[in-house]
XYZ file of C-alpha atoms in Angstrom:
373
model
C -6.608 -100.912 -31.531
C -3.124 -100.852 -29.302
C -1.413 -97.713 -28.353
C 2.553 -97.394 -28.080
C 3.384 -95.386 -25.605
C 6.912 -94.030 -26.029
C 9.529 -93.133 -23.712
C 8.623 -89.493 -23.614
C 4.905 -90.667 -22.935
C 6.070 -92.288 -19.940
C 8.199 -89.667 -18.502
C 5.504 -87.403 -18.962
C 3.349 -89.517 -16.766
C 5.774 -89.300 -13.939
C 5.119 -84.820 -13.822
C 2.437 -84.538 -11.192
C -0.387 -81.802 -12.034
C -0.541 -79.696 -8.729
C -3.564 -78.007 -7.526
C -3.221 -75.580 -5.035
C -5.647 -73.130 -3.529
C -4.025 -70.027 -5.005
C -3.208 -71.715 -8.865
C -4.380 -71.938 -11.985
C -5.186 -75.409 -13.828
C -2.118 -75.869 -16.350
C -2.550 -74.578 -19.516
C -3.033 -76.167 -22.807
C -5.358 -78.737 -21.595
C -7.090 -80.294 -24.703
C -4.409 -79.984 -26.915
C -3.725 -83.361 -27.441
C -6.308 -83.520 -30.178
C -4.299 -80.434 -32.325
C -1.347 -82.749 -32.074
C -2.589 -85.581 -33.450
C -2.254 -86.858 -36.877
C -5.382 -89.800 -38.082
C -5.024 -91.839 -40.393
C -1.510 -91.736 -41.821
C -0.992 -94.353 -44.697
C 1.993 -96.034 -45.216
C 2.440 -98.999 -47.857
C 6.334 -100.416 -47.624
C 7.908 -103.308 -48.487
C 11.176 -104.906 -46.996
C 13.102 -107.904 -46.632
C 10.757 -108.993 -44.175
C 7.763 -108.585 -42.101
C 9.018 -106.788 -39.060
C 11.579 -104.558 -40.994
C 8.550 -103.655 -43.267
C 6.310 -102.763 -40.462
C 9.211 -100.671 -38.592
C 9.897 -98.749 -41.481
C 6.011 -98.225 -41.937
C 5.529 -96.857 -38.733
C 8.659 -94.184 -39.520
C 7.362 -93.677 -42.678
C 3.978 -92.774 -40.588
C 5.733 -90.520 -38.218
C 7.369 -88.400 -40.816
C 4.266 -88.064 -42.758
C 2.719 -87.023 -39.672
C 5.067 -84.600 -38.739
C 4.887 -83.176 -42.488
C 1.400 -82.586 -41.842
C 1.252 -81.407 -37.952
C 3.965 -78.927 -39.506
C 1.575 -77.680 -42.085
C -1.423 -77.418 -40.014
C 0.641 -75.033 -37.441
C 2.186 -72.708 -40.072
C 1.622 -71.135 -43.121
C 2.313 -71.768 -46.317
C 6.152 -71.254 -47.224
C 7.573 -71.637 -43.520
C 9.006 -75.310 -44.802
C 11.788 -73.707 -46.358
C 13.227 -71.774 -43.153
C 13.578 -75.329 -41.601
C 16.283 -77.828 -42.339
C 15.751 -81.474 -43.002
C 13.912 -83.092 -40.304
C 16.161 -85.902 -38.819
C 14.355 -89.305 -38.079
C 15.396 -89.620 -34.501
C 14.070 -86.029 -34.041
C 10.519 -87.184 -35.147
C 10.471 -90.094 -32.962
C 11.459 -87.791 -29.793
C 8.782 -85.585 -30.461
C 6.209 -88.277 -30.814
C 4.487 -89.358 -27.266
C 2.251 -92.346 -28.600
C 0.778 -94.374 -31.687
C -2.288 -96.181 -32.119
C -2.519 -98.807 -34.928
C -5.908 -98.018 -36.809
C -5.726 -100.395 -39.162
C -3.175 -103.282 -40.585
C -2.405 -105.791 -42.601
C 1.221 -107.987 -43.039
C 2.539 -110.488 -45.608
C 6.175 -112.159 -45.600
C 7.403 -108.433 -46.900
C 4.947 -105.863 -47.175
C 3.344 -103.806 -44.331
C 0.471 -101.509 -45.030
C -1.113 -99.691 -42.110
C -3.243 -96.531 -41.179
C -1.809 -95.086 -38.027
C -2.974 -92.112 -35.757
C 0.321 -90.402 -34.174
C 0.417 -88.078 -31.249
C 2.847 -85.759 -30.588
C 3.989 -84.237 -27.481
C 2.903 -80.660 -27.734
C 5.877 -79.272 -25.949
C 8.672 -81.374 -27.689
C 6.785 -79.974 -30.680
C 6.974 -76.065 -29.583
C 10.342 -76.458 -28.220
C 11.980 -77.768 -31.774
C 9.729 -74.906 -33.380
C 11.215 -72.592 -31.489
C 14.662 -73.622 -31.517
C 14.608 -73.528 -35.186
C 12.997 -69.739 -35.438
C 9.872 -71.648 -36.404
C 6.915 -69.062 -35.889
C 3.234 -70.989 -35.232
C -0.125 -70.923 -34.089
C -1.881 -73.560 -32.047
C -5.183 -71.512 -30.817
C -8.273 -72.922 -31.907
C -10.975 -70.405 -33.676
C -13.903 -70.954 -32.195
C -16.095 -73.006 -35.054
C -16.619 -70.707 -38.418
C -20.440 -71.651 -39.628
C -20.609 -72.162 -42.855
C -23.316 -71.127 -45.792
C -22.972 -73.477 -48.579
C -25.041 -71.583 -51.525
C -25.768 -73.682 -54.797
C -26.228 -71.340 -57.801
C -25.177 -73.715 -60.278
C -28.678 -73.822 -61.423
C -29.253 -70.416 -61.866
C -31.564 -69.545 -58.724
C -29.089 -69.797 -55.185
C -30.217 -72.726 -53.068
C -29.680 -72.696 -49.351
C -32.201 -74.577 -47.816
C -34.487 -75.840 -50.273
C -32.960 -78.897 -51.355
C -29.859 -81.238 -50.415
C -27.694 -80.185 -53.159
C -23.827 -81.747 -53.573
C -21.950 -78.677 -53.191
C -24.093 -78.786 -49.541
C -23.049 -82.420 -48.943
C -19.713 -81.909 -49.569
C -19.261 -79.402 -46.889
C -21.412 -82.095 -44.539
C -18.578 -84.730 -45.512
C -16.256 -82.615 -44.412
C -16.623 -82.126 -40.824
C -15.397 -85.693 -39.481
C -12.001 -85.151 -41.214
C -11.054 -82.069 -39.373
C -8.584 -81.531 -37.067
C -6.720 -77.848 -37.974
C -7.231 -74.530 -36.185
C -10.202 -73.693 -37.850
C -13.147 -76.114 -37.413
C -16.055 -75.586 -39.642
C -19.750 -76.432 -38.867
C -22.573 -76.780 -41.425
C -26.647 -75.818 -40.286
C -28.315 -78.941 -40.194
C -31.074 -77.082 -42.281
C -33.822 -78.129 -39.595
C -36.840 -75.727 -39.247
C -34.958 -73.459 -36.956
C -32.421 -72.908 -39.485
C -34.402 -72.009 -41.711
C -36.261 -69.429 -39.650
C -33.116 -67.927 -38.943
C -31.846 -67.249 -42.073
C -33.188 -66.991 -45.457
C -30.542 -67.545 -48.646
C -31.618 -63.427 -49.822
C -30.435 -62.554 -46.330
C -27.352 -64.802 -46.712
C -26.527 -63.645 -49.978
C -26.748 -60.031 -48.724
C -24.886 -60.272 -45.510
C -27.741 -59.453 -43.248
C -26.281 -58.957 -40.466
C -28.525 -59.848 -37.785
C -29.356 -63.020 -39.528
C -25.906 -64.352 -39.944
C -25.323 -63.422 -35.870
C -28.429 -64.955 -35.072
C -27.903 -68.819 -36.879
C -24.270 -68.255 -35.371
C -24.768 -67.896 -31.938
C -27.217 -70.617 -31.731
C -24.537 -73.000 -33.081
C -21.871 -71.606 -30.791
C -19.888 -70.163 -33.932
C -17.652 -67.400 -34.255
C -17.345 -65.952 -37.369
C -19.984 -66.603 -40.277
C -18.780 -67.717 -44.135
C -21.393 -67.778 -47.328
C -19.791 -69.802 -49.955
C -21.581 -69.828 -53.525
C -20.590 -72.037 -55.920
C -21.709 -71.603 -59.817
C -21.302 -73.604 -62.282
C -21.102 -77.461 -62.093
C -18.961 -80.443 -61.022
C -19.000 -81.834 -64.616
C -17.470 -78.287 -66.131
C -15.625 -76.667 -63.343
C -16.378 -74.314 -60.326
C -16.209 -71.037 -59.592
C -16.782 -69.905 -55.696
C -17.391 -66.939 -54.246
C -16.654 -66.314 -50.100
C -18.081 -64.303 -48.372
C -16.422 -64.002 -44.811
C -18.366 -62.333 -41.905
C -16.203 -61.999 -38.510
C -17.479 -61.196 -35.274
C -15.753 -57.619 -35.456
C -15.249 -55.556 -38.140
C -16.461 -55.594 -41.695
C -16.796 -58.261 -44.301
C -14.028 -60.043 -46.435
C -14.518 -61.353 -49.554
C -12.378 -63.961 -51.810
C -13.031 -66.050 -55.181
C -11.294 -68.879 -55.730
C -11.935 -72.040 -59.101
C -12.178 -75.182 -59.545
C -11.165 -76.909 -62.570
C -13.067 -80.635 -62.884
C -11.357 -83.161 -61.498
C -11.788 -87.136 -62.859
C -13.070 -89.857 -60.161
C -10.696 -91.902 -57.820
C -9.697 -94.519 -60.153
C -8.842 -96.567 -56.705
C -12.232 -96.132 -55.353
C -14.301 -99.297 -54.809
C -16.792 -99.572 -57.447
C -20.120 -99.549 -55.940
C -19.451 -97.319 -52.523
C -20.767 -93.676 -52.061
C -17.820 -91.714 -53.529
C -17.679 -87.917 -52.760
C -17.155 -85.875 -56.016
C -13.470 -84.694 -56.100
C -14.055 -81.951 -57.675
C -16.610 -80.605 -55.143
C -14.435 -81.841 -52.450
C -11.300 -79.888 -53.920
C -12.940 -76.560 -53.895
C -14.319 -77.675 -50.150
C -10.556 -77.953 -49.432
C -9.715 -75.171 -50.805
C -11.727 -72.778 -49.277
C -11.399 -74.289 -45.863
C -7.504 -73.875 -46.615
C -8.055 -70.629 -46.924
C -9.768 -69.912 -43.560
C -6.980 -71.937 -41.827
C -3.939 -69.471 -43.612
C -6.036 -66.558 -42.538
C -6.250 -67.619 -39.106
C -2.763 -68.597 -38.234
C -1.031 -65.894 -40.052
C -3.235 -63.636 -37.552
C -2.513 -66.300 -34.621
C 1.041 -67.244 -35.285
C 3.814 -66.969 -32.375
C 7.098 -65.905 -33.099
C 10.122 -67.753 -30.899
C 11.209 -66.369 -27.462
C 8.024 -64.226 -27.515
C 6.984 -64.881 -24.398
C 5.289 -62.050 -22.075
C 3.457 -61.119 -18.801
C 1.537 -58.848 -17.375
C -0.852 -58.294 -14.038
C -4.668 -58.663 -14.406
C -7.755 -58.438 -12.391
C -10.417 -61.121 -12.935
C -13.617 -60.382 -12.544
C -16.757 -62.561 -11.503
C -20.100 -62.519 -9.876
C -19.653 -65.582 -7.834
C -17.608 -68.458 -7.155
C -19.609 -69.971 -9.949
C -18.481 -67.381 -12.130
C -14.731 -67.819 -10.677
C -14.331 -71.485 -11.659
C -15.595 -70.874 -15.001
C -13.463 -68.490 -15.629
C -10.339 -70.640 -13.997
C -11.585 -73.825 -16.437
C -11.679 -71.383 -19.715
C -7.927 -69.798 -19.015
C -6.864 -73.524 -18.678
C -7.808 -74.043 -21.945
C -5.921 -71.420 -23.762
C -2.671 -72.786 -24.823
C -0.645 -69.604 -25.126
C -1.060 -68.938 -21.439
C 1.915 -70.675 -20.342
C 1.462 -69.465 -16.906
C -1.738 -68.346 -14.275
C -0.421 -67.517 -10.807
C -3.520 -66.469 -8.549
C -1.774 -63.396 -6.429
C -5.465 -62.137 -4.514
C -8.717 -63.845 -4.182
C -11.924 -61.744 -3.089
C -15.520 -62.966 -4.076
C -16.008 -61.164 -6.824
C -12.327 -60.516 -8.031
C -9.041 -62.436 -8.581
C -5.184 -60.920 -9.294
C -3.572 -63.148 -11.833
C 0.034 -62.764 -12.762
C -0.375 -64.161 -15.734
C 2.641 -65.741 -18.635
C 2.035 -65.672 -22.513
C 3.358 -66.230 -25.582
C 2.949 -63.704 -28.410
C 1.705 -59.901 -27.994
C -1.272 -58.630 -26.203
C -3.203 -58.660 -29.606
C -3.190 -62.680 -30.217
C -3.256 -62.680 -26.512
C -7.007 -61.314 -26.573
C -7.726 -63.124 -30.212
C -6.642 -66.737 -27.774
C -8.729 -65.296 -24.763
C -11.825 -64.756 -26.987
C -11.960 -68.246 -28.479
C -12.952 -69.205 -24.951
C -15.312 -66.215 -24.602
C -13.139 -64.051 -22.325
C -12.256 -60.553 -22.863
C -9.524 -58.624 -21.972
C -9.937 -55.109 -21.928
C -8.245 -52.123 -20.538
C -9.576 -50.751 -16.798
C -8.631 -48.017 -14.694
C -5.978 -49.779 -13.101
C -4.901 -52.139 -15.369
C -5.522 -55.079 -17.425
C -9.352 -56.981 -16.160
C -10.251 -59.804 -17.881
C -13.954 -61.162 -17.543
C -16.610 -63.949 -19.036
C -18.832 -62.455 -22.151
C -20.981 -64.922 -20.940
C-alpha cells in the first residue's frame, strides 16, 4: 500500500545523522514503531468522493492521535489538555500508509496506519505540561492459568483463556509488550503450573530469561466465558517482591458484525485479556512517565572488556529514547567518559538503561555504567 509522506517527513530527511569518532549514535532509534498507530478505521460520507476520503484520513489522524495519547499517559491526563486543533494533528504526523480502502460516489471507508513524528509529538507534550513515558519494558512473560474447571491448567491442554493471550500478541504496540511460552517441551521443563501458582522463584527466572523477558505475570482465570470471569495476577518483577491484583469480567455477547463462519475470538475472554494487559501498561508508565522541562546530565564512565564490548554498549544507549544526548569525552580500551543528556531523574534514568540491559550504578568516582551481559 502507498505511503504519504508529509511535509515534516521531508524536512526531516534533509537533517544529516553525523558519525564522528568521539559520538554517540542519536538516540531514540526505533521509535518509530511506538509512534505509530495500525489500523485506524474511519467510515465517512460527504458530498463526494474526494471530500469523503479527505475527511477520512482526518478523521484517521485524530483517532490516532487519541490513541498515541493514551498509550503514552495514564489514565486521566486527557483532561489537563485542551482540545486538540486539527492542523496541530496534521503537523505532528510525518507519514500515512493506506492499509486498506474502498470509495463510492460519497462514502470513503479506509483502515489507515499513521506515524507520527516523535519529536513534534514530545515537543506539544511538553508545551502543554503533558507528563509521558515512551521507554519500552523489556517483554513481561506471561502465565495464562485456566482454573475454570476446577484443577489449574498451564500446559496440559490449549485452553481459550490460553489462546486469547496467543491472539493477543500481533495487536500490540504500547510500552509493555507481552509474550506467551509456546508450551514446547522446554517450557514445560521449566516450569510446572504448582511452581507457577506458587511463585517459585527460580522457575519463573528460569522460563524468563530464556525468552528474553523481564518481569514474569501468572494470570488465573476461574470461572467461565459463558458466566463471567474472575482473574487473579500475580506480578513477579525482576527486583523486589511480588504484586498481586484481581480484576472481573462480566460476559460479554458476540460481535453481532462478525462474519458468520470466521474464527471469532470470545469477547469476553478477550476483555479480561485487555484488561489485565491495561493494567501492566498504567503500572509501567506511571513508574516511567517524564515530567516537562525535566531534562538532566551528568558524567559517566563506561565500562567494557573490548571494543566488542564498546560498540555494544554504544548500539544499546542509542536505543534508549530518554537519552537525548551521548557526547564521548575519553576513549581507552576498556573505558569510555560520556557526558551524557536525559530526560527525567536518575531513577527512570536506570529503569530506561535496564530495558536495554545496562546498569548504572554508583563507583568511586562517579556514575559507571556497564553491559549485564
Amino acid at each position: 500500500m502507498p505511503v504519504i509522506r508529509t511535509p515534516a517527513l521531508r524536512k526531516s530527511l534533509s537533517a544529516a545523522l553525523v558519525a564522528v569518532a568521539l559520538a554517540l549514535p542519536a538516540a531514540g532509534q526505533g521509535a518509530d514503531d511506538l509512534f505509530t498507530i495500525r489500523d485506524v478505521r474511519v467510515d465517512i460520507s460527504s458530498g463526494n468522493a474526494n471530500v469523503a476520503r479527505d475527511q477520512g484520513v482526518r478523521e484517521a489522524q485524530r483517532k490516532a492521535f487519541d490513541l498515541l495519547f493514551d498509550r503514552l499517559t495514564v489514565d486521566g491526563a486527557r483532561t489537563a489538555l485542551p482540545p486538540v486543533a486539527s492542523d496541530s494533528i496534521e503537523r505532528m504526523v510525518q507519514s500515512f500508509e493506506i492499509q486498506e480502502e474502498r470509495t463510492s460516489a460519497t462514502r470513503y471507508v479506509g483502515r489507515l496506519a499513521i506515524r507520527f513524528n516523535a519529536a513534534s509529538v514530545r515537543n506539544y507534550l511538553r508545551a502543554n505540561g503533558v507528563s509521558y513515558a515512551e521507554v519500552r519494558s523489556k517483554p513481561v512473560l506471561t502465565l495464562p492459568v485456566d482454573q475454570g474447571g476446577g484443577t489449574p491448567v498451564l500446559w496440559q491442554a490449549e485452553t481459550g483463556w490460553r489462546q486469547a493471550w496467543a491472539d493477543l500478541a500481533p495487536q500490540q504496540g504500547g510500552l509493555v509488550p507481552v509474550t506467551v511460552p509456546y508450551g514446547e517441551a522446554a517450557d514445560v521443563a521449566d516450569i510446572g503450573v504448582e511452581q507457577a501458582l506458587a511463585g517459585d522463584a527460580g522457575a519463573l527466572r528460569r522460563i524468563a530469561d530464556r525468552y528474553k523477558a523481564g518481569d514474569v505475570a501468572v494470570v488465573v482465570a476461574t470461572g467461565t466465558a459463558e458466566t463471567g470471569l474472575t482473574v487473579n495476577v500475580s506480578l513477579h518483577p525482576v527486583h523486589g517482591g511480588a504484586e498481586h491484583f484481581t480484576l472481573t469480567q462480566s460476559p460479554l455477547p458476540a460481535d453481532p458484525a462478525a462474519v458468520p463462519g470466521a474464527v471469532q475470538a470470545n469477547p469476553t475472554l478477550r476483555a479480561a485479556v485487555e484488561a489485565v494487559t491495561h493494567r501492566f501498561e498504567e503500572r509501567w508508565t506511571a513508574a516511567t512517565q517524564i515530567a516537562a522541562g525535566s531534562e538532566a546530565g551528568m558524567v559517566l564512565t563506561v565500562s567494557f572488556a573490548d571494543q566488542a564490548g564498546w560498540q555494544s554498549v554504544r548500539k544499546r544507549l542509542a536505543s534508549v529514547s530518554t537519552v537525548t544526548q551521548a557526547k564521548v569525552t575519553s576513549l581507552s580500551r576498556t573505558s569510555a567518559v560520556l557526558d551524557l543528556r536525559h530526560v527525567g531523574g536518575v531513577e527512570q534514568l536506570r529503569t530506561a538503561l535496564a530495558q536495554r540491559d545496562l546498569v548504572l550504578e554508583d563507583g568511586a568516582e562517579g556514575p559507571v555504567l556497564r553491559a549485564m551481559r
